[in-house]
Coordinates of C-alpha atoms in Angstrom, one line a residue:
M23 CA -103.9 4.8 -3.2
G24 CA -102.7 7.3 -6.1
K25 CA -99.7 5.7 -8.8
F26 CA -97.0 7.6 -6.8
E27 CA -97.7 5.9 -4.3
K28 CA -98.0 2.1 -5.4
P29 CA -94.6 0.2 -5.4
W30 CA -94.8 -0.9 -9.4
Y31 CA -94.5 3.5 -10.0
K32 CA -91.5 3.8 -7.1
Q33 CA -89.3 1.0 -8.6
T34 CA -89.9 2.1 -12.1
A35 CA -88.7 5.6 -11.3
K36 CA -85.9 4.6 -9.3
A37 CA -84.8 2.1 -11.4
L38 CA -84.6 4.9 -14.4
R39 CA -83.6 7.6 -11.7
E40 CA -80.4 4.8 -11.0
R41 CA -79.9 3.5 -14.6
N42 CA -76.4 5.8 -14.9
L43 CA -75.0 4.6 -12.2
L44 CA -75.0 1.4 -13.3
E45 CA -72.3 1.4 -15.6
A46 CA -70.9 3.3 -12.5
R47 CA -71.2 0.5 -10.0
I48 CA -69.8 -1.7 -12.5
K49 CA -66.7 -0.8 -13.5
N50 CA -66.0 0.0 -9.6
A51 CA -66.4 -3.2 -9.1
E52 CA -64.4 -4.7 -12.1
I53 CA -62.2 -2.2 -10.8
Q54 CA -61.8 -3.8 -7.2
I55 CA -61.9 -8.0 -8.4
E56 CA -58.8 -6.8 -10.1
Q57 CA -57.2 -4.7 -7.2
L58 CA -58.4 -8.0 -5.1
K59 CA -57.0 -10.5 -7.5
E60 CA -53.7 -8.7 -7.7
D61 CA -53.8 -8.6 -4.0
G62 CA -54.3 -12.3 -3.7
E63 CA -52.1 -12.9 -6.2
K64 CA -48.9 -10.9 -3.7
I65 CA -50.4 -13.1 -0.7
T66 CA -50.3 -16.6 -1.9
P67 CA -48.9 -17.4 -5.9
S68 CA -52.3 -19.1 -6.9
Y69 CA -55.1 -18.2 -4.2
R70 CA -57.7 -20.2 -6.2
P71 CA -58.2 -23.7 -3.8
S72 CA -55.8 -26.3 -4.7
A73 CA -56.4 -29.3 -6.8
G74 CA -58.3 -31.0 -3.2
G75 CA -60.6 -27.8 -3.4
T76 CA -59.4 -26.2 -0.3
L77 CA -57.1 -23.2 0.8
H78 CA -54.7 -22.8 3.6
D79 CA -53.8 -19.4 4.0
G80 CA -57.0 -17.8 5.8
K81 CA -56.6 -14.4 3.9
A82 CA -55.7 -15.7 0.6
L83 CA -59.5 -17.5 1.2
L84 CA -61.1 -13.7 2.3
V85 CA -60.0 -12.3 -0.8
L86 CA -61.2 -15.3 -2.9
E87 CA -64.4 -14.4 -1.0
R88 CA -65.1 -11.3 -1.8
V89 CA -64.0 -11.9 -5.3
E90 CA -66.7 -14.2 -6.0
T91 CA -68.8 -11.9 -4.3
L92 CA -67.9 -9.2 -6.5
E93 CA -68.5 -10.8 -9.2
R94 CA -71.8 -11.8 -8.1
H95 CA -72.5 -7.9 -7.6
V96 CA -71.8 -6.9 -11.5
A97 CA -73.6 -9.9 -13.0
T98 CA -76.5 -8.3 -11.3
L99 CA -75.8 -5.1 -11.6
Q100 CA -75.0 -5.9 -15.8
K101 CA -78.6 -7.8 -15.9
R102 CA -80.2 -4.9 -14.2
V103 CA -78.5 -2.9 -16.6
A104 CA -79.4 -4.9 -19.9
M105 CA -83.4 -5.2 -18.6
L106 CA -83.2 -1.3 -18.6
N107 CA -81.6 -1.2 -22.0
N108 CA -84.4 -3.8 -23.7
A109 CA -87.0 -1.7 -22.4
L110 CA -86.1 1.6 -23.3
C111 CA -85.6 0.6 -27.0
A112 CA -88.8 -0.8 -26.4
L113 CA -90.6 2.8 -26.6
T114 CA -91.1 5.1 -29.1
D115 CA -88.6 8.6 -29.6
E116 CA -90.7 10.5 -28.2
E117 CA -91.5 8.6 -24.8
R118 CA -87.6 7.6 -24.5
Y119 CA -87.0 12.1 -25.2
L120 CA -89.5 12.1 -21.7
I121 CA -87.4 10.1 -20.0
E122 CA -84.5 11.5 -20.8
L123 CA -85.7 15.3 -19.9
V124 CA -87.4 13.3 -16.5
F125 CA -85.1 10.9 -14.9
D126 CA -81.7 12.2 -16.4
L127 CA -82.4 15.7 -16.3
G128 CA -84.7 15.9 -13.7
V129 CA -86.7 18.9 -15.4
S130 CA -89.6 19.7 -13.7
G131 CA -93.2 18.4 -15.5
D132 CA -94.0 22.7 -16.1
T133 CA -90.6 22.4 -18.1
A134 CA -90.8 19.2 -19.8
A135 CA -93.9 19.7 -21.2
R136 CA -93.5 23.1 -22.6
E137 CA -90.3 21.2 -24.3
M138 CA -92.1 18.0 -25.7
H139 CA -95.2 21.0 -27.3
L140 CA -98.1 19.2 -25.0
S141 CA -100.1 20.6 -22.0
K142 CA -98.9 19.5 -18.4
R143 CA -102.3 17.2 -18.9
S144 CA -101.1 15.5 -22.0
Y145 CA -97.9 16.0 -20.7
Y146 CA -98.4 13.9 -17.1
R147 CA -100.9 11.3 -19.1
K148 CA -97.8 10.8 -21.4
K149 CA -95.1 10.1 -18.2
D150 CA -97.7 8.3 -16.5
D151 CA -98.1 6.2 -19.7
T152 CA -94.7 6.3 -20.4
V153 CA -93.9 4.8 -16.4
R154 CA -96.2 2.3 -16.7
K155 CA -95.0 0.8 -19.7
I156 CA -91.5 -0.1 -18.6
A157 CA -92.7 -1.3 -15.3
E158 CA -94.5 -3.8 -17.2
M159 CA -91.6 -4.9 -19.1
L160 CA -89.4 -4.7 -15.9
G161 CA -91.5 -7.0 -14.6
F162 CA -93.0 -4.4 -11.7
L163 CA -96.3 -4.6 -13.0
R164 CA -97.8 -7.6 -14.7

């Protein structure tokens, strides 16, 4: 099995490609939460459970459940962002530049090698080592 077929490599590459979208997904979920809370307050003055722990309005209960689901989703996304940021902080400047070129800007290997003043062979070795390093920090590879 080549390295590109290995699950840890695919997971790491996917996480790096998606990391810029995570912040937008968090913001969108937070906007949805805010809107749902506003809508919930319109449905019933207090859509939180009463002292007895029950909600009598079915719509309010649905709103509360959706808010709680979105809040858990936001917390999960925030953890992923924190893990990725921590992993990127542990890289050298050259490694971070490589990640920026390849996963943020989407440049080809040939272009990245030229931009970094590396031979193709050195570039691909550096890329593989950097992806492996991140995979280990993210727990995809032990």
